[in-house]
């Protein structure tokens, strides 16, 4: 496919890998923020191509992983309601809440539907006027315009039986939370290309300056990721800490203003909890007051569901690159991909899940 | 986060309402209806990057070769250096 | 399957019974009518003519293969196939994988009350056509009707008997170091064809399921004297599940080259869109075979006659089980089965 295949060519990949090797003289920890980048790194084995001085730390940028336990429990409660059609992106269905996951609610006869786009939920709402249709609006900035548009259109079209359960988080506050931790080990960031497609990258300038870290807006294919790492290492080796844009075919500095306008219209910034990390101030989105009728938590009075994360789980430390999965007491014992305790074991791109698979095969 | 892939616009359905602007986008032969309201600048035969049914941005074709041009530059530089030695 | 093959009109008078009723499974006149007019009309052969509780078969061989499988699929009809073609080919292919020549099939149908008679007739037609394509006979059967809401239209179970005419042991235990791993065509079409018709994920496509009988290609390989060590048809779980299972049961490591695994561009496009890996997507007419290198040219020639033959990998050392994939950029990755089915990803 055009604009994908050429960025997976072995020749360019190997050349970038060689260039990285050539300029690397010191140990560096680079965090790829986005789960999509982690997926590419694992799938293509990009980490194998790097010199041993470079460690990739897999960041918290997977909306599926960081959706807090209590939002999953709320989703399960809503989906179990006979009058509800509960719609979600596919990968949320397997994420365990404190007792079960959405797939088992579906198995028990709950009206759970997998959608490709939140807009499709509006169609279902129109076709089923006697049902309450709820969309599980998870995501980072990339998904916010789609979820915002569903709500915006619902209001314009006067659709009353539609609402969203929100777990929307933002990238810059998470980067700041990681950098301000006293245990921070991250020297440079690959910022998430598709988040920046929407938001641009101006908000990263003050972060790069304040914490003196390079931040490189990076794409998702092997050549992009290696190019991003190269730019990042080059800055580190030269003692610079700037914001650079590797993914210029899709990202510009200002981002997509049309999309930003709808986000601002429908959402407001608020505190959010992240699975495995806890609450980060001003790190997510909630509905603006004049859209609150579309908030499933208000509509169905769900605010009293509060769940504690399992205390044994150290996924917060793993997400920050402070601890490795095998340093966790419960890793591979009570915490496995089939029964995950925390964010990093939940998704197949999570660091713990990746280590589990590897360790299993090595028969350690 | 955020699986978004490039596809080619093969038709645009004009709507009176700009937020309802949609089009059909081909991903290697698989065609899906995509909301184009955030990319009013994108038209027939343009490539857009699509996430959960929404075009996020028109692909900038002039920037698409940058990663390879840079490689070429570095290679030429290397050859130059080696030539001098 | 093209439209005109369905043009035969349903033999049950539509005006009388447009839908399957409980009584169609009740053992009385209606059931008799269904069997006579629909099933015997479609499948009629000398074995069914025996009309006995159990059919008598002459096999002339002392080694036979026997298999059973049940088919539940939503939707019942999809591009390139339907539950009927799956039920016949699934069982034919299971028999073929042991090198057996499929002969006889049993047909058990559990029909949900209210299934349109016309739909049942379409499925019966498809069963018949696919039996003819594979060269097998339905020799015994059973029909039950369950209350509305207790089934997804129709469930089918088929068992099959095949005869073994070769002297090889076609099994994981025969896999040997140095064997080449062959595939008979591009992967992922069936899974994507089904996915394309799923509610709310639908997309425009001309991808048709690869559903097909494998007995002819297998019989060709065997009759040309190619020493097949092992075969596995690639259904749910896709290519990876087939490889990992055989690696585990044989105790050998397999090394597979990603760039040699054929995937059509549109299948790949659908996979990119949903965040799937085609290596894990279901097939219904694909199989891998383990064959010594000296037969490589002969095997490829036969595979190409029936489809698109490719060597995708090689059997490496013993006691190091696992499947290693050489990615398109040359790096190595360990392949493992996924738990559960692939779900569309957003991240």
Coordinates of C-alpha atoms in Angstrom, one line a residue, chain C:
Chain C
X1 CA -20.8 -20.2 -6.0
X2 CA -22.8 -18.3 -8.6
X3 CA -26.4 -17.3 -8.5
X4 CA -27.7 -19.6 -11.2
X5 CA -26.7 -22.7 -9.3
X6 CA -29.4 -21.7 -6.8
X7 CA -32.0 -21.2 -9.4
X8 CA -33.6 -24.6 -8.8
X9 CA -36.8 -23.7 -6.9
X10 CA -37.4 -25.0 -3.4
X11 CA -39.2 -28.3 -3.6
X12 CA -41.3 -27.7 -0.5
X13 CA -44.4 -25.8 -1.6
X14 CA -43.7 -22.3 -0.3
X15 CA -47.4 -21.6 0.1
X16 CA -47.7 -24.4 2.6
X17 CA -44.6 -23.9 4.7
X18 CA -42.5 -20.8 4.0
X19 CA -40.6 -21.4 7.2
X20 CA -39.2 -24.4 9.0
X21 CA -41.6 -25.5 11.9
X22 CA -41.0 -27.6 14.9
X23 CA -43.0 -30.4 13.2
X24 CA -40.3 -30.6 10.5
X25 CA -38.1 -32.2 13.1
X26 CA -40.9 -34.1 14.8
X27 CA -40.7 -37.5 13.0
X28 CA -44.1 -37.2 11.4
X29 CA -45.3 -36.5 7.9
X30 CA -43.8 -33.0 7.7
X31 CA -40.4 -34.4 8.5
X32 CA -40.9 -37.2 6.0
X33 CA -41.8 -34.6 3.4
X34 CA -38.7 -32.5 4.2
X35 CA -36.4 -35.6 3.9
X36 CA -38.0 -36.9 0.7
X37 CA -38.6 -33.7 -1.2
X38 CA -35.6 -31.7 -0.1
X39 CA -32.8 -33.9 1.1
X40 CA -33.2 -37.0 -1.0
X41 CA -33.9 -34.8 -4.1
X42 CA -30.7 -33.0 -3.5
X43 CA -28.3 -35.7 -2.3
X44 CA -29.9 -38.8 -3.8
X45 CA -27.5 -41.6 -4.1
X46 CA -27.6 -45.4 -3.7
X47 CA -26.5 -45.2 -0.1
X48 CA -29.3 -42.9 1.0
X49 CA -31.7 -45.2 -1.0
X50 CA -31.0 -47.9 1.5
X51 CA -33.2 -46.0 3.9
X52 CA -31.9 -47.9 6.9
X53 CA -31.0 -46.6 10.3
X54 CA -27.4 -47.0 9.5
X55 CA -25.9 -47.1 6.1
X56 CA -23.8 -50.1 5.0
X57 CA -20.5 -49.1 3.3
X58 CA -17.8 -51.2 1.5
X59 CA -14.4 -49.7 1.9
X60 CA -12.0 -52.4 0.6
X61 CA -9.2 -50.9 2.7
X62 CA -8.0 -51.8 6.1
X63 CA -6.9 -48.2 6.9
X64 CA -9.4 -45.5 7.0
X65 CA -9.6 -41.9 8.3
X66 CA -12.6 -40.7 10.3
X67 CA -13.3 -37.1 11.4
X68 CA -16.1 -34.9 12.7
X69 CA -16.7 -31.2 12.9
X70 CA -19.6 -28.8 13.7
X71 CA -20.3 -25.6 11.8
X72 CA -21.8 -22.4 13.4
X73 CA -21.2 -19.3 11.4
X74 CA -22.7 -15.9 11.3
X75 CA -23.7 -14.8 8.7
X76 CA -24.9 -18.0 7.1
X77 CA -24.0 -16.6 3.6
X78 CA -20.8 -14.6 3.0
X79 CA -18.8 -13.6 -0.1
X80 CA -17.4 -16.8 -1.6
X81 CA -19.3 -19.3 0.5
X82 CA -21.9 -20.2 3.1
X83 CA -22.3 -22.6 6.0
X84 CA -23.0 -25.5 3.5
X85 CA -19.7 -25.0 1.6
X86 CA -17.9 -24.8 5.0
X87 CA -19.5 -27.9 6.3
X88 CA -18.5 -30.0 3.3
X89 CA -15.0 -28.6 2.7
X90 CA -14.1 -28.5 6.4
X91 CA -14.6 -32.2 6.8
X92 CA -13.2 -33.0 3.3
X93 CA -10.1 -31.0 4.3
X94 CA -9.7 -32.6 7.7
X95 CA -9.6 -36.0 6.0
X96 CA -7.3 -34.8 3.3
X97 CA -4.7 -33.6 5.9
X98 CA -4.0 -37.2 6.8
X99 CA -3.6 -38.0 3.2
X100 CA -7.0 -39.8 3.1
X101 CA -9.2 -39.8 0.1
X102 CA -12.6 -38.5 1.4
X103 CA -15.5 -40.8 0.5
X104 CA -18.5 -40.5 2.7
X105 CA -20.0 -37.7 4.7
X106 CA -22.7 -37.7 7.3
X107 CA -24.9 -34.6 7.7
X108 CA -26.5 -33.6 11.0
X109 CA -28.6 -30.4 10.9
X110 CA -30.0 -28.5 13.9
X111 CA -32.4 -26.0 12.4
X112 CA -33.9 -23.1 14.3
X113 CA -37.7 -22.9 14.0
X114 CA -38.7 -20.2 11.5
X115 CA -35.7 -20.6 9.2
X116 CA -37.1 -19.7 5.8
X117 CA -37.5 -22.9 3.7
X118 CA -35.9 -21.0 0.8
X119 CA -32.8 -20.4 2.9
X120 CA -32.6 -24.1 3.9
X121 CA -32.9 -25.0 0.2
X122 CA -30.0 -22.7 -0.7
X123 CA -27.9 -24.4 2.0
X124 CA -28.9 -27.8 0.8
X125 CA -28.0 -26.9 -2.7
X126 CA -24.6 -25.6 -1.6
X127 CA -24.0 -28.8 0.3
X128 CA -24.8 -30.8 -2.8
X129 CA -22.7 -28.7 -5.1
X130 CA -19.7 -28.8 -2.8
X131 CA -20.0 -32.6 -2.4
X132 CA -19.9 -32.9 -6.1
X133 CA -16.9 -30.6 -6.4
X134 CA -15.0 -32.7 -3.8
X135 CA -16.3 -36.0 -5.1
X136 CA -17.9 -37.2 -1.9
X137 CA -21.4 -38.6 -1.0
X138 CA -23.7 -37.7 1.8
X139 CA -24.7 -41.2 3.0
X140 CA -26.5 -40.6 6.2
X141 CA -28.1 -37.7 8.1
X142 CA -30.2 -36.4 10.8
X143 CA -32.5 -33.4 11.3
X144 CA -33.6 -31.7 14.5
X145 CA -35.6 -28.5 14.8
X146 CA -35.1 -26.3 17.9
X147 CA -37.4 -23.6 19.3
X148 CA -37.0 -20.1 17.8
X149 CA -34.3 -18.2 19.6
X150 CA -32.4 -21.4 20.5
X151 CA -30.1 -21.4 17.4
X152 CA -28.6 -19.1 14.9
X153 CA -30.7 -20.2 11.9
X154 CA -28.9 -23.5 11.4
X155 CA -26.0 -25.5 12.9
X156 CA -24.5 -28.3 10.9
X157 CA -22.4 -31.2 11.9
X158 CA -20.6 -33.3 9.3
X159 CA -18.5 -36.4 9.9
X160 CA -16.5 -38.0 7.2
X161 CA -14.8 -41.2 6.3
X162 CA -11.8 -41.4 3.9
X163 CA -9.6 -44.2 2.7
X164 CA -5.8 -44.2 3.0
X165 CA -4.1 -45.5 -0.1
X166 CA -0.5 -44.4 0.7
X167 CA 2.1 -45.9 3.0
X168 CA 3.4 -42.7 4.6
X169 CA 2.9 -41.7 8.2
X170 CA 1.6 -38.2 7.6
X171 CA 1.8 -36.7 11.1
X172 CA 3.7 -34.2 13.2
X173 CA 6.0 -37.1 14.3
X174 CA 7.2 -37.4 10.7
X175 CA 8.4 -33.8 10.5
X176 CA 12.2 -33.8 10.0
X177 CA 15.0 -31.3 10.1
X178 CA 15.5 -29.6 6.7
X179 CA 11.9 -30.2 5.6
X180 CA 10.5 -27.2 3.6
X181 CA 7.2 -25.7 4.6
X182 CA 4.9 -25.1 1.6
X183 CA 1.6 -23.2 1.4
X184 CA -0.9 -23.4 -1.4
X185 CA -2.1 -19.8 -1.7
X186 CA -2.5 -16.4 -0.2
X187 CA -3.8 -16.1 3.4
X188 CA -6.5 -14.4 5.2
X189 CA -9.3 -14.2 2.7
X190 CA -11.9 -16.2 4.5
X191 CA -11.6 -14.3 7.8
X192 CA -11.7 -10.9 6.0
X193 CA -14.7 -12.0 3.9
X194 CA -16.6 -12.9 7.0
X195 CA -15.5 -9.7 8.8
X196 CA -16.6 -7.5 5.8
X197 CA -20.2 -8.6 6.3
X198 CA -20.2 -8.1 10.1
X199 CA -22.6 -5.5 11.3
X200 CA -21.0 -2.1 11.8
X201 CA -17.6 -3.1 10.5
X202 CA -18.8 -3.6 6.9
X203 CA -16.7 -2.3 4.0
X204 CA -16.9 -2.5 0.3
X205 CA -14.8 -5.3 -1.1
X206 CA -14.6 -8.1 -3.6
X207 CA -12.7 -10.3 -1.2
X208 CA -14.3 -13.8 -1.4
X209 CA -13.6 -16.6 1.0
X210 CA -10.9 -19.1 -0.1
X211 CA -13.3 -21.9 1.0
X212 CA -12.4 -24.9 -1.2
X213 CA -11.8 -28.7 -1.0
X214 CA -8.2 -29.7 -0.7
X215 CA -8.5 -33.4 -1.5
X216 CA -7.7 -33.0 -5.2
X217 CA -4.4 -31.2 -4.6
X218 CA -3.4 -33.6 -1.8
X219 CA -4.2 -36.6 -4.0
X220 CA -2.1 -35.2 -6.8
X221 CA 0.8 -34.7 -4.5
X222 CA 0.6 -38.2 -3.2
X223 CA 0.0 -39.9 -6.5
X224 CA 3.1 -38.2 -8.0
X225 CA 5.2 -39.9 -5.3
X226 CA 6.0 -36.9 -3.2
X227 CA 6.9 -37.9 0.3
X228 CA 4.7 -35.7 2.5
X229 CA 5.7 -35.6 6.1
X230 CA 2.9 -33.6 7.6
X231 CA 0.0 -31.4 6.5
X232 CA -2.3 -29.0 8.4
X233 CA -5.2 -27.0 7.1
X234 CA -5.2 -23.4 8.2
X235 CA -8.6 -22.4 9.7
X236 CA -9.3 -20.4 12.8
X237 CA -6.1 -18.9 14.3
X238 CA -4.7 -18.7 10.8
X239 CA -1.2 -19.6 9.6
X240 CA 0.4 -18.9 13.0
X241 CA -1.8 -21.4 14.9
X242 CA -1.1 -24.1 12.4
X243 CA 2.6 -23.6 12.6
X244 CA 2.8 -23.2 16.4
X245 CA 0.7 -26.4 17.0
X246 CA 2.9 -28.5 14.7
X247 CA 6.1 -27.0 16.1
X248 CA 5.0 -27.9 19.6
X249 CA 3.9 -31.4 18.7
X250 CA 6.9 -32.2 16.6
X251 CA 9.5 -30.6 18.8
X252 CA 11.2 -28.8 16.0
X253 CA 11.8 -25.1 15.5
X254 CA 10.4 -23.6 12.3
X255 CA 11.8 -20.5 10.6
X256 CA 9.3 -18.7 8.4
X257 CA 10.0 -15.8 6.1
X258 CA 7.3 -13.1 6.3
X259 CA 8.1 -11.8 2.8
X260 CA 7.4 -15.3 1.3
X261 CA 3.9 -15.5 2.8
X262 CA 1.4 -14.4 0.1
X263 CA -1.2 -11.9 1.2
X264 CA -3.4 -10.1 -1.3
X265 CA -3.2 -6.3 -1.2
X266 CA -6.9 -5.8 -0.4
X267 CA -6.7 -8.4 2.4
X268 CA -3.7 -6.5 3.7
X269 CA -5.6 -3.2 3.4
X270 CA -8.4 -4.6 5.5
X271 CA -5.9 -5.9 8.1
X272 CA -4.2 -2.5 8.3
X273 CA -7.6 -0.8 8.8
X274 CA -8.7 -3.2 11.6
X275 CA -5.2 -3.6 13.1
X276 CA -5.1 -7.3 12.3
X277 CA -2.1 -9.4 11.4
X278 CA -3.0 -11.5 8.4
X279 CA -0.9 -14.3 9.8
X280 CA -3.6 -14.9 12.4
X281 CA -6.6 -14.5 10.1
X282 CA -8.8 -17.5 9.3
X283 CA -8.6 -19.5 6.0
X284 CA -10.8 -22.3 4.7
X285 CA -8.9 -23.5 1.6
X286 CA -5.3 -23.2 2.7
X287 CA -2.9 -25.8 4.1
X288 CA 0.8 -26.1 4.9
X289 CA 2.7 -29.2 4.0
X290 CA 6.1 -30.4 5.2
X291 CA 8.1 -32.0 2.4
X292 CA 11.8 -32.9 2.0
X293 CA 13.8 -30.4 -0.1
X294 CA 14.4 -32.9 -3.0
X295 CA 10.7 -32.8 -3.9
X296 CA 10.5 -29.0 -3.9
X297 CA 10.2 -28.5 -7.6
X298 CA 7.7 -31.3 -8.1
X299 CA 5.6 -30.1 -5.1
X300 CA 5.6 -26.5 -6.3
X301 CA 4.5 -27.6 -9.7
X302 CA 1.5 -29.4 -8.4
X303 CA 0.6 -26.7 -5.9
X304 CA 0.7 -24.1 -8.7
X305 CA -1.6 -26.3 -10.8
X306 CA -4.3 -26.0 -8.1
X307 CA -3.4 -22.5 -6.7
X308 CA -0.3 -20.5 -5.8
X309 CA 2.4 -22.7 -4.3
X310 CA 5.1 -21.0 -2.1
X311 CA 7.9 -22.2 0.1
X312 CA 7.4 -20.1 3.3
X313 CA 9.9 -21.6 5.6
X314 CA 12.0 -24.5 6.8
X315 CA 12.3 -26.9 9.7
X316 CA 15.3 -26.3 11.8
X317 CA 16.8 -28.0 14.9
X318 CA 15.0 -30.4 17.2
X319 CA 14.5 -29.6 20.9
X320 CA 14.1 -26.0 20.2
X321 CA 10.4 -25.8 19.4
X322 CA 8.8 -22.5 18.5
X323 CA 8.2 -20.6 15.3
X324 CA 10.6 -17.8 14.4
X325 CA 9.5 -15.3 11.9
X326 CA 12.0 -13.4 9.8
X327 CA 10.3 -10.1 9.3
X328 CA 10.4 -8.2 6.1
X329 CA 13.1 -6.0 7.5
X330 CA 15.2 -9.0 8.4
X331 CA 14.7 -9.1 12.1
X332 CA 13.5 -12.1 14.1
X333 CA 10.4 -12.5 16.1
X334 CA 8.9 -15.4 17.9
X335 CA 5.4 -16.2 16.8
X336 CA 2.8 -17.3 19.3
X337 CA -0.9 -18.1 19.2
X338 CA -3.2 -15.4 20.2
X339 CA -5.7 -15.9 23.0
X340 CA -9.2 -15.6 21.6
X341 CA -10.1 -14.0 18.3
X342 CA -8.5 -10.8 16.9
X343 CA -10.6 -7.7 17.7
X344 CA -10.4 -4.5 15.7
X345 CA -7.9 -2.2 17.4
X346 CA -7.9 1.5 17.8
X347 CA -4.3 1.6 19.1

